[in-house]
């Protein structure tokens, strides 16, 4: 790693400590449903068309927003609706209007299958400000990955609508796996043809349905192939490709994304999960749960708990204990650690080794 990057990462260490102390809430995820219209092979929540856990009633989540509003500037805290598939809810437009009325910008993460032109227009009128749409390969592999024929066509139509909409923050995300790693260049051309400007790539982390699926886990060579592809695409300048926020990447830092690795779970990011559990990003469950909105005040939890995410020296165990890059990485993304044992399940630096 060159000297310039080492200096940047050293300065970032103090910045992380300061941000952990301030812990200003900027992103609040709402896992509004566990129902889904697809059957994705990698699903971390094991979502299905019908869920044993009912959707969270909108008034329950609005109580959370109303309780935190006196303490924050709603205009600077975005609500991100996730699932499951948010578009399974019939009241999504109403949800957005209530957020907008309270001054919160809001967005959704969607597979795009049900994002018709009429639905999209209603969401925009309800104040939709950001959207993320998944696109995971050429048609055959996307449909395999998403577990439903025609899901690729629906996703592409949704992406074209989104990319042609002014004043909307958006990106397309692709989950890179063994089946689509060699399709990245073709996927790029399709997205450029659809006038997409922002494309985020990441790899499958070993949880949920993906835990024991050999078709999803990239080899070290394939992982480096993805990084080199992103680096080259950024140099071309036709579409802004970037690697997701997960994981410290050593020499690839600042080459494949704009900002160096900083896991902001519990520092800037909070979440309300489907059963009312209070956590950070929705991937952090089990031992990362900090409380529940049905028994605890969210703002009190946000200010007085989250120590496991804001002070991470506990991660310096196992392979991390002797790692020379630990001072920059601080144990990798928390969603990549076993929630029961704390063991690191995936090390990006290891995957970048020859």
Short mmCIF file of C-alpha atoms in Angstrom, two decimals:
data_model
loop_
_atom_site.label_atom_id
_atom_site.label_comp_id
_atom_site.label_asym_id
_atom_site.label_seq_id
_atom_site.Cartn_x
_atom_site.Cartn_y
_atom_site.Cartn_z
CA UNK A 1 0.00 0.00 0.00
CA UNK A 2 1.42 3.40 -0.95
CA UNK A 3 2.21 6.12 1.60
CA UNK A 4 -0.65 8.40 0.53
CA UNK A 5 -3.25 5.74 1.26
CA UNK A 6 -1.65 4.87 4.60
CA UNK A 7 -1.93 8.53 5.64
CA UNK A 8 -5.57 8.66 4.55
CA UNK A 9 -6.41 5.49 6.46
CA UNK A 10 -4.62 6.71 9.58
CA UNK A 11 -6.64 9.93 9.52
CA UNK A 12 -9.79 7.90 8.94
CA UNK A 13 -9.18 5.95 12.17
CA UNK A 14 -9.64 9.11 14.25
CA UNK A 15 -12.60 10.14 12.15
CA UNK A 16 -14.28 6.79 12.86
CA UNK A 17 -13.79 7.23 16.60
CA UNK A 18 -15.26 10.74 16.46
CA UNK A 19 -18.25 9.58 14.44
CA UNK A 20 -18.87 6.69 16.85
CA UNK A 21 -19.03 9.17 19.73
CA UNK A 22 -21.33 11.54 17.86
CA UNK A 23 -23.40 8.71 16.29
CA UNK A 24 -25.58 11.04 14.25
CA UNK A 25 -28.42 9.02 12.73
CA UNK A 26 -28.41 9.53 8.93
CA UNK A 27 -29.98 6.32 7.63
CA UNK A 28 -32.91 4.47 9.12
CA UNK A 29 -33.88 1.19 7.47
CA UNK A 30 -37.42 -0.11 7.84
CA UNK A 31 -37.85 -3.82 7.15
CA UNK A 32 -41.54 -3.41 6.37
CA UNK A 33 -42.27 -6.97 5.17
CA UNK A 34 -40.73 -10.41 4.79
CA UNK A 35 -43.02 -11.26 1.89
CA UNK A 36 -41.48 -11.44 -1.56
CA UNK A 37 -42.64 -12.08 -5.11
CA UNK A 38 -39.41 -13.87 -6.04
CA UNK A 39 -37.46 -16.83 -4.64
CA UNK A 40 -33.83 -15.70 -4.71
CA UNK A 41 -31.13 -18.32 -4.21
CA UNK A 42 -29.08 -16.04 -1.94
CA UNK A 43 -31.82 -14.61 0.29
CA UNK A 44 -30.48 -13.86 3.74
CA UNK A 45 -33.96 -13.52 5.25
CA UNK A 46 -35.43 -16.62 3.56
CA UNK A 47 -38.37 -14.55 2.29
CA UNK A 48 -41.38 -16.14 0.60
CA UNK A 49 -44.66 -15.01 -0.99
CA UNK A 50 -46.42 -15.60 2.32
CA UNK A 51 -44.55 -14.93 5.55
CA UNK A 52 -45.25 -16.35 8.98
CA UNK A 53 -44.42 -12.90 10.33
CA UNK A 54 -47.02 -10.28 9.31
CA UNK A 55 -46.07 -6.94 7.81
CA UNK A 56 -45.39 -4.27 10.39
CA UNK A 57 -48.37 -1.89 10.61
CA UNK A 58 -47.48 1.60 9.39
CA UNK A 59 -48.64 3.33 12.63
CA UNK A 60 -46.12 1.27 14.62
CA UNK A 61 -43.22 2.60 12.57
CA UNK A 62 -44.62 6.14 12.51
CA UNK A 63 -44.46 6.14 16.31
CA UNK A 64 -40.71 5.61 15.98
CA UNK A 65 -40.37 8.52 13.57
CA UNK A 66 -42.46 10.81 15.75
CA UNK A 67 -40.36 9.89 18.79
CA UNK A 68 -37.04 10.75 17.12
CA UNK A 69 -38.18 13.87 15.23
CA UNK A 70 -37.57 16.27 18.17
CA UNK A 71 -33.95 15.11 18.35
CA UNK A 72 -32.89 15.18 14.68
CA UNK A 73 -33.33 17.13 11.46
CA UNK A 74 -35.71 14.91 9.47
CA UNK A 75 -34.46 16.43 6.21
CA UNK A 76 -31.05 14.89 6.90
CA UNK A 77 -32.23 11.41 7.88
CA UNK A 78 -33.35 9.20 5.02
CA UNK A 79 -35.81 6.36 5.52
CA UNK A 80 -34.91 3.33 3.40
CA UNK A 81 -37.73 0.82 3.00
CA UNK A 82 -36.58 -2.73 2.53
CA UNK A 83 -37.87 -6.28 2.95
CA UNK A 84 -38.61 -8.85 1.62
CA UNK A 85 -39.93 -6.87 -1.32
CA UNK A 86 -41.45 -3.53 -0.28
CA UNK A 87 -43.75 -3.49 -3.31
CA UNK A 88 -45.66 -6.44 -1.81
CA UNK A 89 -47.31 -3.91 0.51
CA UNK A 90 -50.51 -2.36 -0.78
CA UNK A 91 -50.04 0.76 1.35
CA UNK A 92 -46.50 1.68 0.21
CA UNK A 93 -47.72 4.95 -1.32
CA UNK A 94 -49.41 5.87 1.95
CA UNK A 95 -46.23 4.99 3.86
CA UNK A 96 -44.21 7.32 1.65
CA UNK A 97 -46.71 10.15 1.99
CA UNK A 98 -46.58 9.93 5.78
CA UNK A 99 -42.76 10.04 5.74
CA UNK A 100 -42.79 12.96 3.31
CA UNK A 101 -45.35 14.83 5.42
CA UNK A 102 -43.00 14.53 8.40
CA UNK A 103 -40.08 15.90 6.39
CA UNK A 104 -38.17 12.65 5.90
CA UNK A 105 -36.74 11.85 2.47
CA UNK A 106 -37.35 8.22 1.70
CA UNK A 107 -36.37 5.49 -0.73
CA UNK A 108 -36.82 1.79 -1.43
CA UNK A 109 -34.73 -1.24 -2.31
CA UNK A 110 -36.55 -3.39 -4.86
CA UNK A 111 -36.12 -6.29 -7.25
CA UNK A 112 -38.17 -4.28 -9.76
CA UNK A 113 -40.58 -7.08 -10.63
CA UNK A 114 -43.71 -5.17 -9.64
CA UNK A 115 -42.51 -1.67 -10.44
CA UNK A 116 -44.98 -0.78 -13.18
CA UNK A 117 -45.16 2.71 -14.68
CA UNK A 118 -48.35 3.45 -12.74
CA UNK A 119 -46.90 2.25 -9.46
CA UNK A 120 -43.69 4.21 -10.00
CA UNK A 121 -45.58 7.44 -10.73
CA UNK A 122 -47.63 7.09 -7.55
CA UNK A 123 -44.49 6.56 -5.47
CA UNK A 124 -42.86 9.63 -7.01
CA UNK A 125 -45.95 11.68 -6.16
CA UNK A 126 -45.69 10.36 -2.59
CA UNK A 127 -42.19 11.81 -2.31
CA UNK A 128 -39.91 8.96 -3.40
CA UNK A 129 -36.38 10.36 -3.50
CA UNK A 130 -34.14 7.33 -3.95
CA UNK A 131 -34.37 3.81 -5.30
CA UNK A 132 -32.10 0.81 -5.70
CA UNK A 133 -32.96 -1.86 -8.29
CA UNK A 134 -31.28 -5.28 -8.50
CA UNK A 135 -29.89 -6.60 -11.80
CA UNK A 136 -27.94 -9.81 -11.46
CA UNK A 137 -26.77 -11.07 -14.83
CA UNK A 138 -27.92 -11.74 -18.35
CA UNK A 139 -31.46 -13.05 -18.67
CA UNK A 140 -30.88 -16.75 -17.96
CA UNK A 141 -28.64 -16.23 -14.96
CA UNK A 142 -30.67 -13.37 -13.51
CA UNK A 143 -33.84 -15.46 -13.68
CA UNK A 144 -31.99 -18.38 -12.06
CA UNK A 145 -30.62 -16.14 -9.32
CA UNK A 146 -34.00 -14.56 -8.64
CA UNK A 147 -35.91 -17.83 -8.92
CA UNK A 148 -38.51 -16.65 -11.40
CA UNK A 149 -38.78 -16.46 -15.19
CA UNK A 150 -39.28 -13.00 -16.65
CA UNK A 151 -37.76 -11.36 -13.55
CA UNK A 152 -34.90 -10.08 -15.77
CA UNK A 153 -37.29 -8.39 -18.19
CA UNK A 154 -39.23 -6.76 -15.37
CA UNK A 155 -36.02 -5.55 -13.70
CA UNK A 156 -34.66 -4.07 -16.92
CA UNK A 157 -37.91 -2.20 -17.62
CA UNK A 158 -37.85 -0.85 -14.07
CA UNK A 159 -34.23 0.26 -14.49
CA UNK A 160 -35.04 2.12 -17.72
CA UNK A 161 -37.86 4.01 -15.97
CA UNK A 162 -35.68 4.88 -13.03
CA UNK A 163 -32.71 6.01 -15.14
CA UNK A 164 -34.90 8.33 -17.20
CA UNK A 165 -36.39 10.10 -14.16
CA UNK A 166 -34.94 13.49 -13.23
CA UNK A 167 -34.13 14.49 -9.65
CA UNK A 168 -34.11 10.91 -8.41
CA UNK A 169 -31.14 9.39 -6.61
CA UNK A 170 -30.73 5.81 -7.78
CA UNK A 171 -28.35 2.99 -8.43
CA UNK A 172 -28.43 -0.47 -9.90
CA UNK A 173 -26.90 -3.23 -7.79
CA UNK A 174 -25.51 -6.53 -9.03
CA UNK A 175 -24.70 -9.49 -6.84
CA UNK A 176 -21.65 -11.06 -8.46
CA UNK A 177 -21.40 -14.85 -8.33
CA UNK A 178 -19.81 -17.72 -10.26
CA UNK A 179 -22.54 -17.76 -12.88
CA UNK A 180 -22.40 -14.07 -13.81
CA UNK A 181 -18.75 -13.14 -13.19
CA UNK A 182 -17.94 -13.56 -16.89
CA UNK A 183 -21.03 -11.58 -17.93
CA UNK A 184 -20.01 -8.33 -16.27
CA UNK A 185 -18.87 -6.67 -19.47
CA UNK A 186 -22.16 -7.53 -21.21
CA UNK A 187 -24.16 -6.37 -18.20
CA UNK A 188 -22.23 -3.10 -18.29
CA UNK A 189 -23.15 -2.53 -21.92
CA UNK A 190 -26.83 -3.17 -21.20
CA UNK A 191 -26.82 -0.69 -18.33
CA UNK A 192 -24.98 1.95 -20.34
CA UNK A 193 -27.53 1.42 -23.10
CA UNK A 194 -30.28 2.07 -20.55
CA UNK A 195 -28.54 5.33 -19.58
CA UNK A 196 -27.68 4.10 -16.09
CA UNK A 197 -25.10 6.29 -14.37
CA UNK A 198 -24.53 4.47 -11.06
CA UNK A 199 -23.80 0.76 -10.73
CA UNK A 200 -22.86 -0.92 -7.45
CA UNK A 201 -21.42 -4.43 -7.35
CA UNK A 202 -20.93 -6.72 -4.38
CA UNK A 203 -20.45 -10.40 -3.70
CA UNK A 204 -22.68 -12.82 -1.81
CA UNK A 205 -21.93 -13.12 1.89
CA UNK A 206 -22.22 -16.62 3.40
CA UNK A 207 -25.50 -16.41 5.29
CA UNK A 208 -29.09 -17.48 4.73
CA UNK A 209 -29.71 -19.52 1.59
CA UNK A 210 -26.25 -18.58 0.32
CA UNK A 211 -24.37 -20.21 3.18
CA UNK A 212 -23.75 -23.56 1.49
CA UNK A 213 -24.38 -22.80 -2.20
CA UNK A 214 -21.16 -23.41 -4.21
CA UNK A 215 -22.53 -21.49 -7.22
CA UNK A 216 -22.46 -18.24 -5.29
CA UNK A 217 -19.04 -18.07 -3.62
CA UNK A 218 -16.35 -16.40 -5.72
CA UNK A 219 -12.87 -17.89 -5.74
CA UNK A 220 -9.95 -15.58 -4.91
CA UNK A 221 -9.16 -15.26 -8.63
CA UNK A 222 -12.77 -14.39 -9.42
CA UNK A 223 -12.89 -11.86 -6.59
CA UNK A 224 -9.80 -10.11 -7.98
CA UNK A 225 -11.35 -10.33 -11.44
CA UNK A 226 -14.35 -8.38 -10.16
CA UNK A 227 -12.12 -5.74 -8.56
CA UNK A 228 -10.08 -5.30 -11.73
CA UNK A 229 -13.26 -5.02 -13.76
CA UNK A 230 -14.61 -2.27 -11.49
CA UNK A 231 -11.29 -0.45 -11.57
CA UNK A 232 -11.15 -0.55 -15.37
CA UNK A 233 -14.81 0.49 -15.72
CA UNK A 234 -14.21 3.52 -13.54
CA UNK A 235 -11.30 4.53 -15.73
CA UNK A 236 -13.49 4.29 -18.83
CA UNK A 237 -15.92 6.79 -17.32
CA UNK A 238 -19.05 5.61 -19.18
CA UNK A 239 -20.79 4.40 -16.03
CA UNK A 240 -19.83 4.95 -12.40
CA UNK A 241 -19.16 1.45 -11.10
CA UNK A 242 -18.27 0.88 -7.47
CA UNK A 243 -17.84 -1.95 -5.02
CA UNK A 244 -20.30 -2.07 -2.12
CA UNK A 245 -19.54 -0.68 1.32
CA UNK A 246 -18.52 -4.05 2.72
CA UNK A 247 -14.96 -5.00 3.58
CA UNK A 248 -11.48 -3.45 3.63
CA UNK A 249 -9.74 -3.90 0.27
CA UNK A 250 -6.11 -2.96 0.87
CA UNK A 251 -4.51 -1.62 -2.31
CA UNK A 252 -7.88 -1.54 -4.07
CA UNK A 253 -9.23 1.04 -1.63
CA UNK A 254 -10.04 4.34 -3.40
CA UNK A 255 -9.58 2.51 -6.71
CA UNK A 256 -12.96 0.72 -6.82
CA UNK A 257 -15.12 3.13 -4.79
CA UNK A 258 -15.05 6.80 -3.86
CA UNK A 259 -14.62 6.47 -0.11
CA UNK A 260 -12.45 4.09 1.93
CA UNK A 261 -14.06 1.29 3.90
CA UNK A 262 -16.02 2.43 6.94
CA UNK A 263 -18.69 0.14 8.40
CA UNK A 264 -21.20 2.68 9.69
CA UNK A 265 -23.59 0.16 11.24
CA UNK A 266 -24.77 1.57 14.56
CA UNK A 267 -22.75 4.75 13.97
CA UNK A 268 -24.83 6.46 11.30
CA UNK A 269 -27.14 3.59 10.34
CA UNK A 270 -30.03 2.18 12.35
CA UNK A 271 -32.89 -0.14 11.50
CA UNK A 272 -36.27 -1.34 12.63
CA UNK A 273 -36.75 -4.98 11.67
CA UNK A 274 -40.01 -6.72 10.86
CA UNK A 275 -40.68 -7.86 14.44
CA UNK A 276 -39.78 -4.47 15.93
CA UNK A 277 -36.17 -5.37 16.69
CA UNK A 278 -33.81 -2.40 16.75
CA UNK A 279 -30.50 -2.95 14.98
CA UNK A 280 -28.27 -1.27 12.39
CA UNK A 281 -28.25 -2.43 8.77
CA UNK A 282 -30.91 -5.15 8.25
CA UNK A 283 -28.20 -7.79 7.78
CA UNK A 284 -27.28 -7.49 11.48
CA UNK A 285 -29.60 -9.65 13.56
CA UNK A 286 -29.31 -12.14 16.46
CA UNK A 287 -26.71 -10.88 18.97
CA UNK A 288 -26.60 -7.47 17.26
CA UNK A 289 -30.20 -6.65 18.26
CA UNK A 290 -30.21 -3.69 20.66
CA UNK A 291 -33.84 -3.57 21.71
CA UNK A 292 -37.39 -3.60 20.36
CA UNK A 293 -39.72 -0.74 19.53
CA UNK A 294 -42.58 -2.49 21.32
CA UNK A 295 -40.74 -2.45 24.65
CA UNK A 296 -38.05 0.23 24.26
CA UNK A 297 -37.78 3.84 23.17
CA UNK A 298 -35.80 3.90 19.92
CA UNK A 299 -33.98 7.14 20.66
CA UNK A 300 -32.90 5.95 24.08
CA UNK A 301 -31.60 2.73 22.54
CA UNK A 302 -29.78 4.67 19.81
CA UNK A 303 -27.99 6.85 22.34
CA UNK A 304 -27.28 4.37 25.13
CA UNK A 305 -26.61 1.05 23.41
CA UNK A 306 -24.87 -0.09 20.19
CA UNK A 307 -21.55 -0.46 22.04
CA UNK A 308 -20.87 -3.68 20.12
CA UNK A 309 -20.86 -1.62 16.91
CA UNK A 310 -19.24 1.59 18.13
CA UNK A 311 -16.32 0.02 19.98
CA UNK A 312 -14.99 -2.88 17.94
CA UNK A 313 -11.85 -3.99 19.70
CA UNK A 314 -13.69 -7.25 20.45
CA UNK A 315 -13.26 -8.18 16.77
CA UNK A 316 -9.48 -8.51 17.15
CA UNK A 317 -9.62 -12.27 17.54
CA UNK A 318 -8.88 -15.28 15.36
CA UNK A 319 -7.34 -14.34 12.02
CA UNK A 320 -7.79 -10.65 12.83
CA UNK A 321 -5.59 -10.80 15.94
CA UNK A 322 -2.27 -10.83 14.07
CA UNK A 323 -3.34 -8.97 10.93
CA UNK A 324 -1.17 -5.94 10.13
CA UNK A 325 -4.13 -4.24 8.43
CA UNK A 326 -6.44 -4.54 11.44
CA UNK A 327 -5.88 -0.90 12.41
CA UNK A 328 -7.43 0.12 9.09
CA UNK A 329 -10.02 -2.64 8.80
CA UNK A 330 -11.15 -3.06 12.43
CA UNK A 331 -12.59 -6.48 11.81
CA UNK A 332 -14.31 -6.00 8.43
CA UNK A 333 -18.06 -5.44 7.97
CA UNK A 334 -19.99 -6.72 10.96
CA UNK A 335 -22.44 -8.57 8.70
CA UNK A 336 -19.49 -10.75 7.68
CA UNK A 337 -19.00 -12.07 11.21
CA UNK A 338 -20.83 -14.98 12.80
CA UNK A 339 -23.52 -13.39 14.96
CA UNK A 340 -23.15 -16.01 17.70
CA UNK A 341 -19.39 -16.57 17.91
CA UNK A 342 -18.04 -13.32 16.43
CA UNK A 343 -15.82 -15.32 14.08
CA UNK A 344 -14.97 -13.61 10.79
CA UNK A 345 -16.69 -15.53 7.98
CA UNK A 346 -15.16 -13.67 5.05
CA UNK A 347 -11.93 -11.64 4.84
CA UNK A 348 -11.63 -9.48 1.74
CA UNK A 349 -7.86 -9.19 2.11
CA UNK A 350 -7.58 -12.97 2.05
CA UNK A 351 -9.73 -13.14 -1.08
CA UNK A 352 -7.42 -10.66 -2.77
CA UNK A 353 -4.39 -12.89 -2.26
CA UNK A 354 -3.03 -14.76 -5.33
#
